[in-house]
CSV table of C-alpha atoms in Angstrom, one decimal:
chain,number,residue,atom,x,y,z
A,166,MET,CA,9.7,1.6,0.1
A,167,LEU,CA,10.5,3.0,-3.7
A,168,LEU,CA,10.0,0.8,-6.9
A,169,PRO,CA,13.2,-0.3,-8.4
A,170,LEU,CA,14.0,1.4,-11.7
A,171,ASN,CA,14.6,-0.8,-14.4
A,172,ASP,CA,13.4,-1.2,-18.2
A,173,ALA,CA,10.6,-3.1,-17.3
A,174,ILE,CA,9.3,-0.6,-14.9
A,175,VAL,CA,10.2,2.2,-17.0
A,176,ALA,CA,8.3,0.5,-20.1
A,177,VAL,CA,4.9,0.0,-18.3
A,178,VAL,CA,4.9,3.5,-16.6
A,179,CYS,CA,5.4,4.8,-19.9
A,180,GLN,CA,2.2,2.7,-21.1
A,181,LEU,CA,0.2,4.3,-18.4
A,182,ILE,CA,0.7,7.8,-19.4
A,183,ASP,CA,1.1,7.2,-23.2
A,184,ASP,CA,-2.2,8.8,-25.1
A,185,SER,CA,-1.0,9.0,-28.5
A,186,THR,CA,-2.7,5.8,-29.9
A,187,ALA,CA,-6.0,7.6,-28.7
A,188,LYS,CA,-5.4,10.8,-30.2
A,189,ARG,CA,-4.4,8.9,-33.7
A,190,ALA,CA,-7.7,7.3,-33.3
A,191,GLY,CA,-9.8,10.6,-33.0
A,192,GLY,CA,-9.7,10.5,-29.2
A,193,ASP,CA,-8.4,13.4,-26.9
A,194,PHE,CA,-5.3,13.4,-25.1
A,195,ARG,CA,-5.5,11.9,-21.6
A,196,GLU,CA,-4.2,13.3,-18.2
A,197,PRO,CA,-1.6,13.8,-16.8
A,198,THR,CA,-0.9,16.8,-19.2
A,199,HIS,CA,2.7,17.8,-20.5
A,200,SER,CA,2.3,20.6,-18.0
A,201,ASP,CA,1.7,18.3,-15.1
A,202,ILE,CA,4.6,16.0,-16.2
A,203,GLU,CA,6.7,19.0,-16.1
A,204,PHE,CA,5.9,20.3,-12.7
A,205,LEU,CA,6.9,16.9,-11.2
A,206,VAL,CA,9.9,16.7,-13.3
A,207,ASN,CA,11.3,20.1,-12.0
A,208,LYS,CA,10.0,19.0,-8.6
A,209,PHE,CA,12.7,16.2,-8.3
A,210,GLY,CA,15.6,18.5,-10.1
A,211,LEU,CA,15.2,16.7,-13.4
A,212,ALA,CA,14.9,19.5,-15.9
A,213,ALA,CA,18.2,19.4,-17.3
A,214,LEU,CA,17.2,15.7,-18.4
A,215,ASP,CA,13.7,16.8,-19.9
A,216,PRO,CA,13.9,16.7,-23.7
A,217,LYS,CA,10.7,18.9,-24.0
A,218,GLN,CA,12.2,21.6,-21.6
A,219,GLN,CA,15.4,21.4,-24.1
A,220,GLY,CA,13.6,22.2,-27.0
A,221,GLN,CA,12.6,18.8,-28.4
A,222,GLN,CA,9.1,18.1,-29.4
A,223,VAL,CA,8.4,14.8,-27.8
A,224,GLY,CA,5.1,12.9,-27.0
A,225,LYS,CA,4.6,12.1,-23.0
A,226,ALA,CA,5.6,8.5,-23.1
A,227,LYS,CA,8.8,9.4,-25.1
A,228,ARG,CA,9.5,12.4,-22.7
A,229,VAL,CA,9.1,10.2,-19.6
A,230,ARG,CA,11.3,7.3,-21.0
A,231,ALA,CA,14.1,9.6,-21.9
A,232,ILE,CA,14.2,11.2,-18.4
A,233,LEU,CA,13.9,7.9,-16.3
A,234,HIS,CA,16.4,6.2,-18.7
A,235,GLU,CA,18.8,9.0,-17.8
A,236,THR,CA,18.0,8.8,-13.9
A,237,MET,CA,18.9,5.0,-14.0
A,238,VAL,CA,22.7,5.6,-14.7
A,239,GLY,CA,22.3,9.2,-12.7
A,240,ASP,CA,20.2,9.6,-10.0
A,241,GLU,CA,18.0,6.5,-9.5
A,242,GLU,CA,16.3,7.6,-6.3
A,243,ALA,CA,15.2,10.8,-8.1
A,244,GLY,CA,13.7,8.7,-11.0
A,245,ALA,CA,12.1,6.2,-8.7
A,246,ARG,CA,10.5,9.1,-6.6
A,247,LEU,CA,9.2,10.7,-10.2
A,248,VAL,CA,7.7,7.3,-11.1
A,249,HIS,CA,5.6,7.0,-7.8
A,250,SER,CA,4.4,10.7,-8.4
A,251,LEU,CA,3.5,10.1,-11.8
A,252,LEU,CA,1.5,6.7,-10.7
A,253,ILE,CA,-0.3,9.0,-8.1
A,254,LYS,CA,-1.2,11.5,-10.3
A,255,VAL,CA,-2.4,9.1,-13.0
A,256,ARG,CA,-4.6,7.5,-10.2
A,257,ALA,CA,-6.0,11.1,-9.2
A,258,CYS,CA,-6.9,11.6,-12.8
A,259,GLY,CA,-9.0,8.5,-12.9
A,260,GLY,CA,-6.6,6.8,-15.0
A,261,PHE,CA,-7.3,3.3,-13.4
A,262,ARG,CA,-11.1,4.0,-12.9
A,263,LYS,CA,-13.3,2.3,-15.9
A,264,GLY,CA,-15.6,4.8,-17.5
A,265,SER,CA,-13.1,7.9,-16.9
A,266,ASP,CA,-12.0,10.0,-19.7
A,267,ASN,CA,-8.6,9.4,-18.7
A,268,TYR,CA,-8.7,5.6,-18.1
A,269,VAL,CA,-5.6,4.1,-19.2
A,270,GLY,CA,-7.0,0.9,-20.5
A,271,ASP,CA,-7.1,-2.9,-19.4
A,272,GLU,CA,-3.9,-3.9,-21.1
A,273,ALA,CA,-1.8,-1.0,-19.8
A,274,ILE,CA,-2.8,-2.0,-16.3
A,275,ALA,CA,-2.3,-5.6,-16.6
A,276,ASN,CA,1.0,-4.8,-18.1
A,277,ALA,CA,2.1,-2.7,-15.0
A,278,LYS,CA,0.6,-5.5,-12.8
A,279,SER,CA,2.9,-8.1,-14.1
A,280,ALA,CA,5.9,-5.9,-13.8
A,281,PHE,CA,5.4,-4.8,-10.6
A,282,ASP,CA,4.7,-8.4,-9.3
A,283,SER,CA,8.1,-9.4,-10.9
A,284,GLU,CA,9.7,-6.6,-8.7
A,285,GLY,CA,8.0,-7.8,-5.4
A,286,PHE,CA,5.3,-5.2,-5.4
A,287,TRP,CA,1.5,-5.2,-5.8
A,288,LEU,CA,-0.9,-3.0,-8.0
A,289,ALA,CA,-4.4,-3.1,-7.1
A,290,GLU,CA,-7.3,-2.0,-9.7
A,291,ASP,CA,-7.6,1.5,-8.2
A,292,GLY,CA,-4.1,2.3,-8.7
A,293,THR,CA,-2.8,2.3,-5.2
A,294,PHE,CA,0.6,0.0,-4.8
A,295,GLY,CA,3.3,-1.2,-2.3
A,296,ALA,CA,5.8,-3.7,-1.6
A,297,LYS,CA,4.9,-7.1,-0.8
A,298,VAL,CA,7.6,-8.1,1.2
A,299,LEU,CA,8.0,-5.7,4.4
A,300,ASP,CA,11.0,-7.7,5.9
A,301,GLY,CA,13.6,-5.0,6.4
A,302,LEU,CA,11.4,-2.0,6.3
A,303,LYS,CA,11.3,0.2,9.7
A,304,GLY,CA,9.7,3.0,11.3
A,305,PRO,CA,7.8,5.3,9.0
A,306,GLU,CA,8.3,3.2,6.0
A,307,MET,CA,6.7,0.5,7.9
A,308,THR,CA,3.9,2.2,9.1
A,309,ALA,CA,3.1,3.5,5.5
A,310,ALA,CA,3.5,0.2,4.2
A,311,LEU,CA,1.0,-1.4,6.9
A,312,ARG,CA,-1.5,1.4,6.5
A,313,LEU,CA,-1.7,0.5,2.8
A,314,TYR,CA,-2.3,-3.1,3.7
A,315,ALA,CA,-4.7,-2.2,6.4
A,316,LEU,CA,-6.9,0.0,3.9
A,317,ARG,CA,-7.2,-2.9,1.3
A,318,ALA,CA,-8.3,-5.4,3.8
A,319,GLN,CA,-11.1,-3.0,4.8
A,320,ARG,CA,-12.0,-3.4,1.5
A,321,GLY,CA,-11.9,-7.2,1.7
A,322,SER,CA,-8.6,-7.7,-0.1
A,323,GLU,CA,-7.5,-11.2,1.0
A,324,ASP,CA,-3.9,-10.9,0.1
A,325,ALA,CA,-3.6,-7.7,2.3
A,326,ALA,CA,-4.7,-9.6,5.5
A,327,LEU,CA,-1.6,-12.2,4.9
A,328,LEU,CA,1.2,-10.0,4.3
A,329,MET,CA,3.2,-11.8,1.3
A,330,GLY,CA,6.8,-12.8,2.0
A,331,THR,CA,6.7,-12.3,5.8
A,332,GLY,CA,4.3,-15.0,6.9
A,333,LYS,CA,2.5,-12.5,9.4
A,334,ASP,CA,-0.8,-11.6,9.5
A,335,LEU,CA,-1.6,-7.9,9.1
A,336,MET,CA,-2.6,-7.5,12.9
A,337,GLU,CA,0.3,-9.6,14.2
A,338,ALA,CA,2.9,-7.5,11.9
A,339,THR,CA,1.1,-4.2,12.9
A,340,ALA,CA,1.1,-5.2,16.6
A,341,ALA,CA,4.8,-6.2,16.3
A,342,HIS,CA,5.6,-2.7,14.7
A,343,VAL,CA,3.7,-0.8,17.4
A,344,LEU,CA,5.8,-2.5,20.0
A,345,THR,CA,9.2,-2.1,18.2
A,346,THR,CA,8.5,1.6,17.5
A,347,ILE,CA,7.5,2.5,21.2
A,348,ALA,CA,9.7,-0.1,22.9
A,349,GLY,CA,12.4,-1.0,20.3
A,350,ARG,CA,11.7,-4.8,20.2
A,351,TYR,CA,8.8,-7.2,20.5
A,352,PRO,CA,8.6,-10.6,21.9
A,353,GLU,CA,8.7,-12.7,18.9
A,354,SER,CA,7.6,-16.2,21.0
A,355,ALA,CA,4.5,-14.4,22.1
A,356,ASN,CA,1.3,-15.8,20.8
A,357,PHE,CA,-1.2,-13.5,19.1
A,358,LYS,CA,-3.4,-12.5,22.0
A,359,ALA,CA,-0.3,-11.5,24.2
A,360,LEU,CA,1.3,-9.8,21.3
A,361,LEU,CA,-1.8,-7.8,20.5
A,362,GLY,CA,-2.4,-7.1,24.2
A,363,MET,CA,1.0,-5.7,24.6
A,364,ALA,CA,0.3,-3.3,21.6
A,365,PHE,CA,-3.0,-2.3,22.9
A,366,THR,CA,-1.9,-1.3,26.4
A,367,SER,CA,1.5,0.3,25.2
A,368,LEU,CA,-1.0,2.8,23.3
A,369,GLY,CA,-2.9,3.3,26.3
A,370,LEU,CA,-5.9,1.2,24.6
A,371,ALA,CA,-8.5,-0.8,26.6
A,372,VAL,CA,-8.5,-4.6,26.7
A,373,PRO,CA,-11.4,-6.8,27.9
A,374,GLU,CA,-9.5,-7.9,31.0
A,375,GLN,CA,-9.5,-4.4,32.2
A,376,ASP,CA,-13.0,-3.6,34.0
A,377,ALA,CA,-15.0,-0.6,32.8
A,378,GLU,CA,-14.5,2.4,35.0
A,379,PRO,CA,-16.9,5.0,35.9
A,380,GLY,CA,-17.0,8.1,33.6
A,381,GLU,CA,-14.5,6.5,31.3
A,382,PRO,CA,-14.6,7.7,27.6
A,383,PRO,CA,-17.2,5.6,25.6
A,384,ALA,CA,-14.2,4.7,23.1
A,385,LYS,CA,-12.7,2.5,25.8
A,386,GLU,CA,-15.6,0.2,25.0
A,387,LEU,CA,-15.1,0.2,21.2
A,388,GLU,CA,-11.3,-0.8,21.8
A,389,ARG,CA,-12.3,-3.6,24.0
A,390,GLY,CA,-14.6,-4.8,21.1
A,391,LEU,CA,-12.0,-4.5,18.5
A,392,PHE,CA,-9.6,-6.5,20.7
A,393,THR,CA,-12.1,-9.0,20.9
A,394,ALA,CA,-13.0,-9.1,17.3
A,395,ALA,CA,-9.2,-9.2,16.3
A,396,CYS,CA,-8.8,-12.5,18.6
A,397,GLY,CA,-12.2,-13.8,17.1
A,398,ALA,CA,-10.7,-13.2,13.5
A,399,ASN,CA,-7.4,-14.8,14.1
A,400,LYS,CA,-9.0,-17.8,15.6
A,401,LEU,CA,-11.2,-18.0,12.7
A,402,ARG,CA,-8.1,-18.1,10.3
A,403,ASN,CA,-6.5,-20.9,12.4
A,404,LYS,CA,-9.7,-22.9,12.8
A,405,GLY,CA,-9.1,-25.6,10.3
A,406,GLY,CA,-5.6,-26.4,11.5
A,407,THR,CA,-3.6,-24.1,8.9
A,408,GLY,CA,-1.4,-22.4,11.6
A,409,HIS,CA,-0.5,-18.8,11.8
A,410,GLY,CA,-0.6,-16.6,8.8
A,411,ARG,CA,-1.6,-19.0,6.4
A,412,PRO,CA,-4.6,-18.9,3.9
A,413,TRP,CA,-8.0,-19.8,4.6
A,414,THR,CA,-9.2,-23.3,4.5
A,415,VAL,CA,-12.3,-24.7,2.6
A,416,ASN,CA,-13.9,-24.8,6.4
A,417,VAL,CA,-14.2,-21.1,6.4
A,418,GLY,CA,-17.1,-19.5,4.7
A,419,ALA,CA,-16.5,-16.6,2.2
A,420,ALA,CA,-18.8,-14.6,4.4
A,421,GLU,CA,-16.8,-15.1,7.5
A,422,ALA,CA,-13.2,-14.9,5.7
A,423,LYS,CA,-14.5,-11.5,4.5
A,424,ALA,CA,-15.5,-10.0,7.5
A,425,ALA,CA,-12.3,-11.4,9.2
A,426,ILE,CA,-10.1,-9.7,6.7
A,427,GLU,CA,-12.1,-6.4,7.4
A,428,VAL,CA,-11.7,-6.9,11.0
A,429,ALA,CA,-8.1,-7.2,10.4
A,430,GLY,CA,-8.0,-3.9,8.3
A,431,ALA,CA,-10.0,-2.0,10.9
A,432,VAL,CA,-8.0,-3.0,14.0
A,433,SER,CA,-4.5,-2.4,12.3
A,434,ALA,CA,-5.7,0.8,10.9
A,435,TYR,CA,-6.8,2.1,14.4
A,436,LEU,CA,-3.5,0.8,16.0
A,437,LEU,CA,-1.6,2.7,13.5
A,438,ASP,CA,-3.7,6.0,13.8
A,439,LYS,CA,-3.2,5.8,17.5
A,440,LEU,CA,0.5,5.0,17.0
A,441,GLN,CA,0.8,8.1,14.7
A,442,ALA,CA,-1.2,10.5,17.2
A,443,ARG,CA,1.4,9.2,19.9
A,444,ALA,CA,4.3,10.3,17.8
A,445,ARG,CA,2.8,13.9,17.6
């Protein structure tokens, strides 16, 4: 799912690549370089909109701003894809890592987070980003979005365990996506354990109800353990009577909550990996 292209998003993206202030203060230019920007601009067929390639002497922020404003009225999708690639490049250069020569600064990141939030996207401290609301996504787009949430959950990010805007637990949403991808639908009335069990079996994974067979691969025991841990994490979420997909209550300790979030990430990532392997 692409970021919407509007004045606010354009402004914060330009802040993330603007190194003119640092240069005026006697510092060095930051990456990405003009050459990096040109490569991405040409990749998306936007050379004709690039003032620098048309002979003008402009800084990086002014250059990108001019290109993106033109795409807003001409080719918004290409502009949005350029934004995504620029953000990935800034992250790869260390732009979101304090201590890096290419760190963009606290204010630029805070401004970007605020702008992303207003458009229904999250931006993490490490520069990863994605849609908060997954309703309407399907197929590879849903797989990619869920994978981002799974990776964040594995790092203990609480908002990743509860998919904002959907009311679905990450594992529940992943199980539903697996079944929809394989069978075209999923039983919306099924409880968590039943839904997860159907997702596991549809991928050929072992569940605790299936006895171990002589000579079976060691991974089968791992799969049973993941299923058990997933059900335990789900019960922990509901232990205080908070219901499906709701935030943690005061009854749940920080250590237990963190462990449950990381379990959700590990189980979801495993299901998505198996789904991807099945499609090959």
